[in-house]
Each structure stands twice: as C-alpha cells, then as structure tokens.
C-alpha cells in the first residue's frame, strides 16, 4: 500500500466526472488499498478516487464500528482486539448508484479532505439505498442512514465533480476558496 497526495480545491481535476469501472481487478483493489491508507493517514472517514487524481467511480469509507457491538455476520471474529473505542470498518464502493432516497432531509455539518479545515452545513436526504460492487466485484445493496448516508452522498458527489461547498451559497463558496488559496500559497513557500 502507498500514500497518495490528496488534491485540494480549486484543483480543476476535482471538477471532473469520474468514469465507471468495467471490472474489479487486482489493480483496482490496489487502488482501493492505497485510498484507504491515504484516508486513514489524513485522517478522514471517506475518500473518492478523484481526490487522489484517479477519475474512476470508486469510494472508500470507514466510520468505525462501536467496540461492544456483537460481530454478527462479520467473518473476522476478532472480539479480543483492544484499541480505541471503535474498530476499523472499511467499506469499498465501486460504481455506486443511489437507487432510492428518502423525502425527509437532514442538515449535517460536513468537511472534506480536499477542502481542508473548512466546515459547513449541507442538507441531504436522510436515508438512501445504494447499489454498488464491493471489494471483490460482487453486486451489493445497502440501506444507509445517519452518518453513513451523509458520507456516502458526499463521496458520490465527488464522482460527479461536486464538492460540498458547491451546495452552499456562492458567497460562502467563494470565501472558502479564497481561504484555501491563501493557505496553499503559504504551504508552497516551504
Ligand atoms: Zn470530500
């Protein structure tokens, strides 16, 4: 696995629409491994491939799993590992599609590894059903609510070249982009 640099807005590559994946290959799994490692190192809870400059419809998410939850249908069965309050729970989504969204909306504060240190509230459907291919290329469907619903919709926006700041007013968005450009200039000096 390898860490990849994360693109920061207003990098034009972040506005690209990502291409569907034709097959889940070992090479694609390597990309997903790199994405996960890069996301953990950032640290973040979700990452789309385009954020590391790869215009493919792939996202990874890890919201963690509460420690005391019984493992259920999980095959790992490592009930003994003791780290933080949450266990890693990596999720991989290839060619994700929203097949249903609830009418009720939820307002949630979002941030983004490509919009570092800036946060604002975005309104989205509270629940969505997503169809996708998993790490092994198997067709799956998942009902998402709470943080997962917010996170998956945020990451899927990236596949369309949309950032959470694109959901805000133009004034707010321009303010944020100005801040990013300022902090970027400071960084490139060193
Ligand atoms: Zn993001």
mmCIF file of C-alpha atoms and ligand atoms in Angstrom:
data_model
loop_
_atom_site.group_PDB
_atom_site.id
_atom_site.type_symbol
_atom_site.label_atom_id
_atom_site.label_comp_id
_atom_site.label_asym_id
_atom_site.label_seq_id
_atom_site.Cartn_x
_atom_site.Cartn_y
_atom_site.Cartn_z
ATOM 1 C CA UNK A 1 0.000 0.000 0.000
ATOM 2 C CA UNK A 2 1.102 3.546 -0.578
ATOM 3 C CA UNK A 3 0.081 7.015 0.487
ATOM 4 C CA UNK A 4 -1.065 9.256 -2.348
ATOM 5 C CA UNK A 5 -1.228 13.057 -2.311
ATOM 6 C CA UNK A 6 -4.753 14.421 -1.844
ATOM 7 C CA UNK A 7 -5.894 17.097 -4.299
ATOM 8 C CA UNK A 8 -7.097 20.337 -2.764
ATOM 9 C CA UNK A 9 -9.742 22.704 -4.231
ATOM 10 C CA UNK A 10 -9.753 24.579 -6.540
ATOM 11 C CA UNK A 11 -7.702 21.899 -8.352
ATOM 12 C CA UNK A 12 -9.561 21.511 -11.698
ATOM 13 C CA UNK A 13 -9.251 17.708 -11.537
ATOM 14 C CA UNK A 14 -11.777 17.713 -8.670
ATOM 15 C CA UNK A 15 -14.398 19.027 -11.114
ATOM 16 C CA UNK A 16 -14.010 16.012 -13.427
ATOM 17 C CA UNK A 17 -16.808 13.457 -13.771
ATOM 18 C CA UNK A 18 -15.358 10.024 -12.923
ATOM 19 C CA UNK A 19 -15.632 7.060 -15.290
ATOM 20 C CA UNK A 20 -17.423 3.809 -14.421
ATOM 21 C CA UNK A 21 -15.188 0.840 -13.619
ATOM 22 C CA UNK A 22 -15.586 -2.050 -16.071
ATOM 23 C CA UNK A 23 -14.172 -4.759 -13.822
ATOM 24 C CA UNK A 24 -12.892 -5.096 -10.257
ATOM 25 C CA UNK A 25 -9.328 -6.288 -10.829
ATOM 26 C CA UNK A 26 -6.291 -6.708 -8.573
ATOM 27 C CA UNK A 27 -5.080 -3.361 -9.849
ATOM 28 C CA UNK A 28 -8.331 -1.727 -8.753
ATOM 29 C CA UNK A 29 -8.031 -3.425 -5.345
ATOM 30 C CA UNK A 30 -4.532 -1.930 -5.040
ATOM 31 C CA UNK A 31 -6.028 1.480 -5.771
ATOM 32 C CA UNK A 32 -8.672 0.896 -3.060
ATOM 33 C CA UNK A 33 -5.953 -0.199 -0.592
ATOM 34 C CA UNK A 34 -3.994 2.980 -1.326
ATOM 35 C CA UNK A 35 -7.132 5.089 -0.952
ATOM 36 C CA UNK A 36 -7.900 3.544 2.430
ATOM 37 C CA UNK A 37 -4.353 4.053 3.680
ATOM 38 C CA UNK A 38 -4.326 7.650 2.428
ATOM 39 C CA UNK A 39 -7.705 8.296 4.092
ATOM 40 C CA UNK A 40 -6.588 6.825 7.440
ATOM 41 C CA UNK A 41 -3.371 8.864 7.376
ATOM 42 C CA UNK A 42 -5.172 12.155 6.600
ATOM 43 C CA UNK A 43 -7.196 11.295 8.777
ATOM 44 C CA UNK A 44 -10.642 11.162 7.191
ATOM 45 C CA UNK A 45 -13.759 8.987 7.128
ATOM 46 C CA UNK A 46 -14.320 8.897 3.355
ATOM 47 C CA UNK A 47 -12.370 9.328 0.132
ATOM 48 C CA UNK A 48 -13.229 9.255 -3.568
ATOM 49 C CA UNK A 49 -10.619 8.138 -6.131
ATOM 50 C CA UNK A 50 -10.673 11.527 -7.862
ATOM 51 C CA UNK A 51 -9.343 13.078 -4.637
ATOM 52 C CA UNK A 52 -6.056 11.306 -5.390
ATOM 53 C CA UNK A 53 -6.362 12.205 -9.086
ATOM 54 C CA UNK A 54 -7.883 8.939 -10.375
ATOM 55 C CA UNK A 55 -11.125 9.606 -12.291
ATOM 56 C CA UNK A 56 -12.781 6.263 -11.511
ATOM 57 C CA UNK A 57 -16.096 5.681 -9.751
ATOM 58 C CA UNK A 58 -14.599 4.275 -6.565
ATOM 59 C CA UNK A 59 -15.026 5.394 -2.965
ATOM 60 C CA UNK A 60 -13.867 4.133 0.422
ATOM 61 C CA UNK A 61 -15.487 4.897 3.768
ATOM 62 C CA UNK A 62 -14.685 3.902 7.343
ATOM 63 C CA UNK A 63 -16.950 5.174 10.098
ATOM 64 C CA UNK A 64 -15.619 2.633 12.587
ATOM 65 C CA UNK A 65 -17.583 0.044 14.454
ATOM 66 C CA UNK A 66 -18.508 0.515 18.123
ATOM 67 C CA UNK A 67 -16.342 -1.769 20.249
ATOM 68 C CA UNK A 68 -19.085 -3.557 22.155
ATOM 69 C CA UNK A 69 -21.257 -4.403 19.190
ATOM 70 C CA UNK A 70 -21.517 -8.146 18.622
ATOM 71 C CA UNK A 71 -19.811 -9.085 15.376
ATOM 72 C CA UNK A 72 -22.982 -10.503 13.804
ATOM 73 C CA UNK A 73 -22.432 -11.606 10.216
ATOM 74 C CA UNK A 74 -18.804 -10.429 10.281
ATOM 75 C CA UNK A 75 -16.378 -13.256 9.498
ATOM 76 C CA UNK A 76 -13.321 -11.788 11.221
ATOM 77 C CA UNK A 77 -14.398 -12.616 14.756
ATOM 78 C CA UNK A 78 -11.564 -10.717 16.439
ATOM 79 C CA UNK A 79 -13.521 -9.864 19.559
ATOM 80 C CA UNK A 80 -10.289 -9.693 21.553
ATOM 81 C CA UNK A 81 -8.526 -6.768 19.831
ATOM 82 C CA UNK A 82 -8.450 -3.714 22.116
ATOM 83 C CA UNK A 83 -7.542 -0.339 20.655
ATOM 84 C CA UNK A 84 -9.687 2.787 20.725
ATOM 85 C CA UNK A 85 -13.421 2.939 21.227
ATOM 86 C CA UNK A 86 -14.081 1.922 17.627
ATOM 87 C CA UNK A 87 -12.811 -0.862 15.411
ATOM 88 C CA UNK A 88 -11.862 -0.247 11.791
ATOM 89 C CA UNK A 89 -14.724 -0.996 9.448
ATOM 90 C CA UNK A 90 -13.529 -0.295 5.888
ATOM 91 C CA UNK A 91 -16.214 -0.152 3.201
ATOM 92 C CA UNK A 92 -15.475 -0.122 -0.529
ATOM 93 C CA UNK A 93 -17.924 1.074 -3.175
ATOM 94 C CA UNK A 94 -17.312 0.620 -6.898
ATOM 95 C CA UNK A 95 -19.772 2.206 -9.377
ATOM 96 C CA UNK A 96 -22.158 3.239 -6.568
ATOM 97 C CA UNK A 97 -25.672 4.300 -7.594
ATOM 98 C CA UNK A 98 -28.406 5.769 -5.434
ATOM 99 C CA UNK A 99 -31.484 3.690 -6.227
ATOM 100 C CA UNK A 100 -33.723 5.309 -3.609
ATOM 101 C CA UNK A 101 -33.598 8.430 -1.452
ATOM 102 C CA UNK A 102 -35.933 9.433 1.385
ATOM 103 C CA UNK A 103 -38.072 12.550 1.087
ATOM 104 C CA UNK A 104 -37.024 13.646 4.549
ATOM 105 C CA UNK A 105 -33.852 15.686 4.613
ATOM 106 C CA UNK A 106 -31.203 16.130 7.250
ATOM 107 C CA UNK A 107 -28.874 19.065 7.865
ATOM 108 C CA UNK A 108 -25.368 17.979 8.790
ATOM 109 C CA UNK A 109 -22.020 19.742 9.145
ATOM 110 C CA UNK A 110 -19.589 18.457 6.530
ATOM 111 C CA UNK A 111 -15.913 18.772 5.892
ATOM 112 C CA UNK A 112 -13.704 17.384 3.127
ATOM 113 C CA UNK A 113 -10.075 16.339 2.793
ATOM 114 C CA UNK A 114 -9.988 18.378 -0.439
ATOM 115 C CA UNK A 115 -11.349 21.447 1.390
ATOM 116 C CA UNK A 116 -9.120 21.219 4.467
ATOM 117 C CA UNK A 117 -10.144 22.774 7.786
ATOM 118 C CA UNK A 118 -13.385 24.286 6.475
ATOM 119 C CA UNK A 119 -16.817 23.054 7.515
ATOM 120 C CA UNK A 120 -20.406 23.978 6.804
ATOM 121 C CA UNK A 121 -23.886 22.546 6.921
ATOM 122 C CA UNK A 122 -25.331 20.744 3.905
ATOM 123 C CA UNK A 123 -28.883 19.426 3.525
ATOM 124 C CA UNK A 124 -29.334 15.957 2.016
ATOM 125 C CA UNK A 125 -31.828 13.071 2.041
ATOM 126 C CA UNK A 126 -31.704 11.422 5.481
ATOM 127 C CA UNK A 127 -31.694 7.881 4.058
ATOM 128 C CA UNK A 128 -30.561 6.368 0.778
ATOM 129 C CA UNK A 129 -30.350 2.925 -0.763
ATOM 130 C CA UNK A 130 -27.129 2.388 -2.714
ATOM 131 C CA UNK A 131 -26.279 -0.309 -5.246
ATOM 132 C CA UNK A 132 -22.585 -0.979 -5.866
ATOM 133 C CA UNK A 133 -19.845 -3.535 -6.441
ATOM 134 C CA UNK A 134 -17.791 -4.479 -3.386
ATOM 135 C CA UNK A 135 -14.036 -5.095 -2.980
ATOM 136 C CA UNK A 136 -14.458 -8.484 -4.664
ATOM 137 C CA UNK A 137 -16.592 -7.191 -7.521
ATOM 138 C CA UNK A 138 -19.774 -8.649 -6.048
ATOM 139 C CA UNK A 139 -23.055 -6.757 -6.536
ATOM 140 C CA UNK A 140 -24.381 -5.371 -3.264
ATOM 141 C CA UNK A 141 -27.123 -3.110 -1.973
ATOM 142 C CA UNK A 142 -27.056 -1.210 1.283
ATOM 143 C CA UNK A 143 -29.556 0.914 3.194
ATOM 144 C CA UNK A 144 -27.788 3.932 4.614
ATOM 145 C CA UNK A 145 -28.860 6.308 7.356
ATOM 146 C CA UNK A 146 -27.186 8.640 9.825
ATOM 147 C CA UNK A 147 -23.505 9.382 9.188
ATOM 148 C CA UNK A 148 -23.218 6.697 6.525
ATOM 149 C CA UNK A 149 -25.999 8.292 4.453
ATOM 150 C CA UNK A 150 -24.340 11.706 4.687
ATOM 151 C CA UNK A 151 -20.869 10.364 3.987
ATOM 152 C CA UNK A 152 -21.805 8.206 1.002
ATOM 153 C CA UNK A 153 -23.734 11.064 -0.640
ATOM 154 C CA UNK A 154 -20.782 13.406 -0.054
ATOM 155 C CA UNK A 155 -18.355 10.921 -1.630
ATOM 156 C CA UNK A 156 -20.707 10.172 -4.530
ATOM 157 C CA UNK A 157 -20.858 13.901 -5.257
ATOM 158 C CA UNK A 158 -17.093 13.747 -5.845
ATOM 159 C CA UNK A 159 -17.714 11.261 -8.669
ATOM 160 C CA UNK A 160 -19.760 13.978 -10.402
ATOM 161 C CA UNK A 161 -17.130 16.636 -9.774
ATOM 162 C CA UNK A 162 -19.192 18.206 -7.000
ATOM 163 C CA UNK A 163 -17.766 19.388 -3.672
ATOM 164 C CA UNK A 164 -19.817 20.062 -0.528
ATOM 165 C CA UNK A 165 -19.045 23.759 -0.954
ATOM 166 C CA UNK A 166 -20.965 23.617 -4.250
ATOM 167 C CA UNK A 167 -24.104 23.102 -2.136
ATOM 168 C CA UNK A 168 -23.504 26.404 -0.312
ATOM 169 C CA UNK A 169 -24.302 29.941 -1.427
ATOM 170 C CA UNK A 170 -21.923 31.467 -3.960
ATOM 171 C CA UNK A 171 -20.726 33.969 -1.390
ATOM 172 C CA UNK A 172 -19.799 31.261 1.138
ATOM 173 C CA UNK A 173 -18.167 29.127 -1.544
ATOM 174 C CA UNK A 174 -16.014 31.979 -2.827
ATOM 175 C CA UNK A 175 -14.961 32.875 0.703
ATOM 176 C CA UNK A 176 -13.878 29.288 1.321
ATOM 177 C CA UNK A 177 -11.964 29.030 -1.953
ATOM 178 C CA UNK A 178 -10.164 32.282 -1.155
ATOM 179 C CA UNK A 179 -9.131 30.906 2.249
ATOM 180 C CA UNK A 180 -7.867 27.716 0.613
ATOM 181 C CA UNK A 181 -5.795 29.608 -1.921
ATOM 182 C CA UNK A 182 -4.240 31.710 0.826
ATOM 183 C CA UNK A 183 -3.250 28.716 2.959
ATOM 184 C CA UNK A 184 -1.980 26.927 -0.152
ATOM 185 C CA UNK A 185 0.346 29.799 -1.031
ATOM 186 C CA UNK A 186 1.792 29.694 2.470
ATOM 187 C CA UNK A 187 2.429 25.962 2.133
ATOM 188 C CA UNK A 188 4.173 26.099 -1.249
ATOM 189 C CA UNK A 189 6.685 28.611 0.101
ATOM 190 C CA UNK A 190 8.239 26.000 2.389
HETATM 191 ZN ZN1 LIG B 1 -14.944 15.252 0.176
#
